[in-house]
Coordinates of C-alpha atoms in Angstrom, one line a residue:
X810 CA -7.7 -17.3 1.3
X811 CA -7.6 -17.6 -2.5
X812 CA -8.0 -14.5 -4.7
X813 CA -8.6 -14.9 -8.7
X814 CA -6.9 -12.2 -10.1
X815 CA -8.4 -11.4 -13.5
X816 CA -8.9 -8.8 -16.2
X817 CA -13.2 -8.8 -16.0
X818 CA -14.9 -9.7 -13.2
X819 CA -17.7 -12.3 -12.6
X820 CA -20.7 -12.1 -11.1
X821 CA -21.1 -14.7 -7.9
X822 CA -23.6 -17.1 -9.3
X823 CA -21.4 -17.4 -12.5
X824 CA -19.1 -20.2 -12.4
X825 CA -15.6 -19.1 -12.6
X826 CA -13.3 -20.4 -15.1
X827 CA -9.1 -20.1 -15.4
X828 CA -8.1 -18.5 -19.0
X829 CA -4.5 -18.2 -20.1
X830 CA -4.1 -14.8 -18.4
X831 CA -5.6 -15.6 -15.3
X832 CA -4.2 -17.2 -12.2
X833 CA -4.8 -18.2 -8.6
X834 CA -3.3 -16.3 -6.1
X835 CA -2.3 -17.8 -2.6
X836 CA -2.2 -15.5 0.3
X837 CA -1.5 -16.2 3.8
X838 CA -2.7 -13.6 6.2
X839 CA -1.1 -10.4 4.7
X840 CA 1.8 -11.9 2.7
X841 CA 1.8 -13.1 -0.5
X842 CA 4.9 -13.9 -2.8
X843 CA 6.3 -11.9 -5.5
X844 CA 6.4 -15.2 -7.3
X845 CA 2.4 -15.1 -6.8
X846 CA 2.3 -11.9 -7.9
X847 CA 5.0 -11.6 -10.9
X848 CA 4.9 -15.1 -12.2
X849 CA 7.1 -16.2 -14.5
X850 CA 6.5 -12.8 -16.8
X851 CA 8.1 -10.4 -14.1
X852 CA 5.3 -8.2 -14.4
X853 CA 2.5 -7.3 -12.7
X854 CA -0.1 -3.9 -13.9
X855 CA -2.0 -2.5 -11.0
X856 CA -4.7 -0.2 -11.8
X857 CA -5.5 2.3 -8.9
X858 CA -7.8 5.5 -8.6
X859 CA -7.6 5.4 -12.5
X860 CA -4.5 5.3 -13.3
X861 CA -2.0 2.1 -14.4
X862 CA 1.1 1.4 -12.4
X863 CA 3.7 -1.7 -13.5
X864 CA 5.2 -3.8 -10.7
X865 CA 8.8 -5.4 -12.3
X866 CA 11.0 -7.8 -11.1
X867 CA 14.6 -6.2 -12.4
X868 CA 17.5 -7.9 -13.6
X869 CA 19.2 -7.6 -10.1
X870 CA 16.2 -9.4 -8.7
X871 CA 15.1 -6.5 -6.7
X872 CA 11.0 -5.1 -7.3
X873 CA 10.3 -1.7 -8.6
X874 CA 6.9 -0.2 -8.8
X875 CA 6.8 2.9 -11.9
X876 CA 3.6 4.4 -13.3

């Protein structure tokens, strides 16, 4: 399964296109890397019930999830 992970969402008879701030995302049954995830940033913002959280990769190379 593939998963476009974007800031605006497209309709499905649009043609989807990659910008600089959009990636492909791999996952395999329920895992998916933090690689995947992070990228090369470290950071990932997940938006849920209204409110933003921030995924980091820290300097000890550990994840931590703050809001």
């Amino acid at each position: 399964m593939v998963i476009i992970m974007s800031s605006t969402p497209h309709p499905d008879d649009r043609p989807v296109t990659l910008s600089s701030r959009q990636r492909y995302l791999a996952i395999d049954g329920d895992t998916v890397t933090s690689h995947s995830l992070l990228g090369n940033t470290g950071l990932l913002v997940i938006e849920h019930n209204g409110r933003c959280y921030q995924l980091r990769r820290t300097r000890n190379d550990r994840l931590i999830l703050t809001s």
